[in-house]
mmCIF file of C-alpha atoms in Angstrom:
data_model
loop_
_atom_site.group_PDB
_atom_site.id
_atom_site.type_symbol
_atom_site.label_atom_id
_atom_site.label_comp_id
_atom_site.label_asym_id
_atom_site.label_seq_id
_atom_site.Cartn_x
_atom_site.Cartn_y
_atom_site.Cartn_z
ATOM 1 C CA GLY T 445 101.768 86.804 102.307
ATOM 2 C CA GLN T 446 99.669 89.654 101.000
ATOM 3 C CA PHE T 447 100.392 93.274 101.837
ATOM 4 C CA LYS T 448 99.028 94.573 105.148
ATOM 5 C CA ARG T 449 98.591 91.175 106.775
ATOM 6 C CA GLY T 450 101.010 92.103 109.566
ATOM 7 C CA LYS T 451 104.178 90.284 108.481
ATOM 8 C CA SER T 452 106.572 92.866 109.918
ATOM 9 C CA THR T 453 104.563 93.167 113.138
ATOM 10 C CA PHE T 454 104.631 89.376 113.470
ATOM 11 C CA ILE T 455 108.425 89.333 113.188
ATOM 12 C CA ASN T 456 108.667 92.162 115.710
ATOM 13 C CA ALA T 457 106.509 90.074 118.056
ATOM 14 C CA LEU T 458 108.825 87.070 117.687
ATOM 15 C CA LEU T 459 111.829 89.258 118.488
ATOM 16 C CA GLY T 460 109.994 91.066 121.289
ATOM 17 C CA GLU T 461 111.064 94.429 119.952
ATOM 18 C CA ASP T 462 109.525 97.124 117.754
ATOM 19 C CA LEU T 463 112.316 96.787 115.208
ATOM 20 C CA LEU T 464 110.864 96.655 111.683
ATOM 21 C CA PRO T 465 108.804 99.661 110.554
ATOM 22 C CA THR T 466 105.050 99.170 110.224
ATOM 23 C CA ALA T 467 102.237 101.365 108.895
ATOM 24 C CA ILE T 468 98.622 101.355 107.730
ATOM 25 C CA VAL T 469 99.687 101.586 104.064
ATOM 26 C CA PRO T 470 101.669 99.015 102.000
ATOM 27 C CA LEU T 471 105.113 99.526 103.439
ATOM 28 C CA THR T 472 107.929 96.986 103.072
ATOM 29 C CA SER T 473 109.619 97.307 99.680
ATOM 30 C CA VAL T 474 113.046 95.697 100.220
ATOM 31 C CA VAL T 475 113.865 92.220 101.500
ATOM 32 C CA THR T 476 115.126 92.374 105.090
ATOM 33 C CA VAL T 477 117.140 89.475 106.522
ATOM 34 C CA ILE T 478 117.442 89.169 110.296
ATOM 35 C CA GLN T 479 120.234 86.960 111.624
ATOM 36 C CA TYR T 480 122.125 86.472 114.847
ATOM 37 C CA GLY T 481 124.594 89.016 116.168
ATOM 38 C CA PRO T 482 125.730 89.942 119.678
ATOM 39 C CA ARG T 483 124.164 93.388 119.282
ATOM 40 C CA VAL T 484 121.669 95.081 117.004
ATOM 41 C CA ARG T 485 123.380 96.241 113.818
ATOM 42 C CA VAL T 486 121.929 97.179 110.424
ATOM 43 C CA CYS T 487 123.925 96.597 107.238
ATOM 44 C CA MET T 488 122.645 97.847 103.907
ATOM 45 C CA GLN T 489 123.724 96.176 100.649
ATOM 46 C CA PHE T 490 123.408 98.222 97.482
ATOM 47 C CA MET T 491 122.826 96.875 93.982
ATOM 48 C CA ASP T 492 126.273 98.137 92.952
ATOM 49 C CA GLY T 493 127.890 95.811 95.508
ATOM 50 C CA LYS T 494 128.673 98.422 98.150
ATOM 51 C CA GLU T 495 127.755 97.939 101.812
ATOM 52 C CA LYS T 496 127.119 100.428 104.581
ATOM 53 C CA ASP T 497 126.169 100.209 108.271
ATOM 54 C CA VAL T 498 123.282 102.492 109.192
ATOM 55 C CA PRO T 499 121.396 103.317 112.428
ATOM 56 C CA VAL T 500 118.218 101.354 113.184
ATOM 57 C CA SER T 501 116.363 104.660 113.049
ATOM 58 C CA ASP T 502 117.158 104.846 109.314
ATOM 59 C CA LEU T 503 115.348 101.590 108.461
ATOM 60 C CA SER T 504 112.116 103.255 107.392
ATOM 61 C CA GLU T 505 114.073 105.386 104.913
ATOM 62 C CA LEU T 506 115.598 102.273 103.325
ATOM 63 C CA ILE T 507 113.091 99.422 103.250
ATOM 64 C CA THR T 508 109.721 101.150 102.939
ATOM 65 C CA GLU T 509 107.755 102.359 99.967
ATOM 66 C CA ARG T 510 107.242 105.657 101.737
ATOM 67 C CA GLY T 511 110.924 106.290 102.477
ATOM 68 C CA ASN T 512 112.362 104.604 99.397
ATOM 69 C CA PRO T 513 109.700 104.675 96.636
ATOM 70 C CA ASN T 514 110.360 102.246 93.786
ATOM 71 C CA ASN T 515 113.655 101.544 95.579
ATOM 72 C CA HIS T 516 115.226 104.592 93.957
ATOM 73 C CA LYS T 517 118.107 104.349 96.448
ATOM 74 C CA GLY T 518 119.206 101.094 94.852
ATOM 75 C CA VAL T 519 119.076 98.911 97.963
ATOM 76 C CA GLN T 520 119.623 95.228 97.173
ATOM 77 C CA GLU T 521 118.959 93.891 100.660
ATOM 78 C CA VAL T 522 119.154 94.907 104.299
ATOM 79 C CA THR T 523 120.636 92.623 106.954
ATOM 80 C CA ILE T 524 119.803 93.176 110.606
ATOM 81 C CA TYR T 525 121.955 91.464 113.215
ATOM 82 C CA HIS T 526 120.023 90.783 116.415
ATOM 83 C CA PRO T 527 120.777 88.860 119.666
ATOM 84 C CA SER T 528 117.430 87.002 119.670
ATOM 85 C CA PRO T 529 117.547 83.363 120.903
ATOM 86 C CA TYR T 530 115.521 82.432 117.796
ATOM 87 C CA LEU T 531 118.553 83.189 115.671
ATOM 88 C CA GLN T 532 121.367 81.647 117.695
ATOM 89 C CA GLY T 533 121.173 78.279 115.963
ATOM 90 C CA GLY T 534 121.661 79.790 112.526
ATOM 91 C CA VAL T 535 118.054 80.546 111.641
ATOM 92 C CA ARG T 536 117.563 83.627 109.498
ATOM 93 C CA ILE T 537 114.194 85.382 109.458
ATOM 94 C CA ILE T 538 113.334 87.018 106.149
ATOM 95 C CA ASP T 539 110.764 89.793 105.853
ATOM 96 C CA THR T 540 109.568 90.127 102.256
ATOM 97 C CA PRO T 541 107.367 92.779 100.679
ATOM 98 C CA GLY T 542 103.696 91.846 100.495
ATOM 99 C CA VAL T 543 102.141 90.577 97.290
ATOM 100 C CA GLY T 544 99.041 92.001 95.672
ATOM 101 C CA SER T 545 99.463 95.703 96.429
ATOM 102 C CA VAL T 546 99.425 98.498 93.869
ATOM 103 C CA TYR T 547 103.237 98.339 93.860
ATOM 104 C CA ARG T 548 103.965 95.566 91.379
ATOM 105 C CA HIS T 549 107.724 95.738 91.988
ATOM 106 C CA ASN T 550 107.144 94.740 95.615
ATOM 107 C CA THR T 551 105.349 91.592 94.505
ATOM 108 C CA ASP T 552 108.201 90.834 92.098
ATOM 109 C CA VAL T 553 110.764 91.142 94.913
ATOM 110 C CA ALA T 554 108.798 88.707 97.086
ATOM 111 C CA TYR T 555 108.602 86.166 94.264
ATOM 112 C CA ARG T 556 112.312 86.418 93.459
ATOM 113 C CA TYR T 557 113.253 85.408 96.996
ATOM 114 C CA LEU T 558 111.190 82.207 97.083
ATOM 115 C CA PRO T 559 113.933 79.872 95.745
ATOM 116 C CA TYR T 560 116.122 80.719 98.760
ATOM 117 C CA VAL T 561 113.556 79.913 101.469
ATOM 118 C CA ASP T 562 113.721 76.695 103.542
ATOM 119 C CA ALA T 563 110.393 77.186 105.327
ATOM 120 C CA GLY T 564 107.619 79.721 105.065
ATOM 121 C CA ILE T 565 105.269 81.366 107.525
ATOM 122 C CA PHE T 566 102.242 82.348 105.477
ATOM 123 C CA ILE T 567 100.473 85.268 107.163
ATOM 124 C CA ILE T 568 96.730 85.599 106.646
ATOM 125 C CA SER T 569 94.384 87.832 108.626
ATOM 126 C CA ALA T 570 91.002 87.083 110.132
ATOM 127 C CA ASP T 571 89.409 90.020 108.326
ATOM 128 C CA PRO T 572 89.389 89.975 105.389
ATOM 129 C CA PRO T 573 89.970 86.225 104.906
ATOM 130 C CA LEU T 574 92.041 84.587 102.169
ATOM 131 C CA SER T 575 91.990 86.623 98.945
ATOM 132 C CA GLU T 576 92.456 85.611 95.314
ATOM 133 C CA SER T 577 95.998 87.028 95.170
ATOM 134 C CA GLU T 578 96.952 85.019 98.261
ATOM 135 C CA HIS T 579 95.324 81.950 96.747
ATOM 136 C CA LEU T 580 97.496 82.323 93.632
ATOM 137 C CA PHE T 581 100.625 83.178 95.637
ATOM 138 C CA LEU T 582 100.224 80.008 97.688
ATOM 139 C CA LYS T 583 100.084 77.901 94.547
ATOM 140 C CA ASP T 584 103.383 79.437 93.434
ATOM 141 C CA ILE T 585 104.969 78.991 96.863
ATOM 142 C CA ARG T 586 104.335 75.229 96.760
ATOM 143 C CA ASP T 587 106.887 74.925 93.948
ATOM 144 C CA TYR T 588 109.654 76.264 96.203
ATOM 145 C CA VAL T 589 108.787 75.790 99.875
ATOM 146 C CA ASP T 590 108.219 72.339 101.424
ATOM 147 C CA LYS T 591 107.372 73.517 104.941
ATOM 148 C CA ILE T 592 104.660 76.136 105.335
ATOM 149 C CA PHE T 593 103.099 77.309 108.597
ATOM 150 C CA PHE T 594 99.810 79.196 108.386
ATOM 151 C CA VAL T 595 99.176 82.086 110.776
ATOM 152 C CA VAL T 596 95.795 83.823 111.005
ATOM 153 C CA ASN T 597 96.730 87.234 112.366
ATOM 154 C CA LYS T 598 94.672 90.137 113.755
ATOM 155 C CA ILE T 599 92.229 87.963 115.696
ATOM 156 C CA ASP T 600 91.829 90.825 118.164
ATOM 157 C CA GLN T 601 89.968 92.784 115.475
ATOM 158 C CA VAL T 602 87.017 90.370 115.116
ATOM 159 C CA CYS T 603 84.567 88.679 117.460
ATOM 160 C CA ASP T 604 84.881 84.969 118.239
ATOM 161 C CA ARG T 605 82.081 83.973 115.865
ATOM 162 C CA ASP T 606 83.551 85.899 112.928
ATOM 163 C CA ARG T 607 87.010 84.533 113.703
ATOM 164 C CA GLU T 608 85.794 80.934 113.571
ATOM 165 C CA GLU T 609 83.876 81.556 110.350
ATOM 166 C CA SER T 610 86.928 83.188 108.772
ATOM 167 C CA MET T 611 89.204 80.343 109.846
ATOM 168 C CA GLU T 612 86.850 77.666 108.508
ATOM 169 C CA PHE T 613 86.639 79.476 105.168
ATOM 170 C CA THR T 614 90.415 79.824 105.005
ATOM 171 C CA ARG T 615 90.980 76.206 106.049
ATOM 172 C CA SER T 616 88.678 74.910 103.297
ATOM 173 C CA ILE T 617 90.533 76.905 100.636
ATOM 174 C CA LEU T 618 93.936 75.777 101.898
ATOM 175 C CA CYS T 619 92.870 72.125 102.051
ATOM 176 C CA SER T 620 91.781 72.372 98.433
ATOM 177 C CA ASP T 621 94.961 74.174 97.352
ATOM 178 C CA LEU T 622 97.246 71.740 99.175
ATOM 179 C CA ASN T 623 95.166 68.621 98.499
ATOM 180 C CA ARG T 624 94.979 67.776 102.209
ATOM 181 C CA GLN T 625 92.225 66.597 104.541
ATOM 182 C CA ASP T 626 93.141 69.215 107.114
ATOM 183 C CA VAL T 627 95.489 72.174 107.524
ATOM 184 C CA ALA T 628 96.730 73.524 110.856
ATOM 185 C CA LEU T 629 95.964 77.209 111.339
ATOM 186 C CA HIS T 630 97.563 79.272 114.097
ATOM 187 C CA PRO T 631 95.319 82.176 115.190
ATOM 188 C CA LEU T 632 97.058 85.004 117.002
ATOM 189 C CA SER T 633 97.384 88.746 117.425
ATOM 190 C CA ALA T 634 100.903 89.883 116.595
ATOM 191 C CA ARG T 635 100.156 93.423 117.758
ATOM 192 C CA CYS T 636 98.979 92.255 121.180
ATOM 193 C CA ALA T 637 101.924 89.867 121.464
ATOM 194 C CA LEU T 638 104.407 92.632 120.709
ATOM 195 C CA GLU T 639 102.780 94.950 123.248
ATOM 196 C CA ALA T 640 102.785 92.141 125.825
ATOM 197 C CA LYS T 641 106.466 91.360 125.337
ATOM 198 C CA THR T 642 107.551 95.000 125.467
ATOM 199 C CA ASP T 643 105.401 95.563 128.592
ATOM 200 C CA ASN T 644 106.403 92.211 130.132
ATOM 201 C CA ASP T 645 102.713 91.323 130.477
ATOM 202 C CA ALA T 646 102.489 87.515 130.727
ATOM 203 C CA ASP T 647 98.673 87.411 130.777
ATOM 204 C CA LYS T 648 98.336 89.530 127.663
ATOM 205 C CA LEU T 649 100.965 87.416 125.926
ATOM 206 C CA GLU T 650 98.923 84.274 126.579
ATOM 207 C CA GLN T 651 95.799 86.017 125.280
ATOM 208 C CA SER T 652 97.625 86.918 122.063
ATOM 209 C CA LEU T 653 98.084 83.151 121.389
ATOM 210 C CA LEU T 654 101.617 83.700 120.089
ATOM 211 C CA PRO T 655 103.146 81.279 122.643
ATOM 212 C CA GLN T 656 101.086 78.418 121.158
ATOM 213 C CA PHE T 657 102.593 79.109 117.750
ATOM 214 C CA GLU T 658 106.094 79.461 119.165
#
């Protein structure tokens, strides 16, 4: 999805841990692959073929535009091993840079990874709704990804009326793009879900609507 839609926060919410760095500015600049491992371990692959294990605390210096501008450190990819039940069956979660930001190379990285994806979770936010860059990105995604799930994130930031209006607008655009009568949208708040899981707050987790998507 587009930059600043909450992709990294959403993945953190799935894992129940504040693992991937997040910020108010366009952040993720390197593809991060999360796969199963008995303990949390971060392995960095460089473009010259070398590999190196690094502490989790170093992630923001490797995969973000702030810590690694224009990827001057030459990072090809970062793999995070994590004991999440989501990953035990062989599923790998891939966090890509967002499209449409001022950093064109981030958009290019996201596009280059599309041929390797089996299913996509397309993250939109309630405010602002679907943008032109997302509209174009979705058309490109259709050439590579057969299964796409649509998440409308950040519902905690708008009132119920605005949320419904935003979702209807987004649904109409997606139906047109995908040539369908209807498209399932999953509204949720990744931030609230992450807070709920880390605080073990079952009521707040239900309010976040993440369990319905899961």
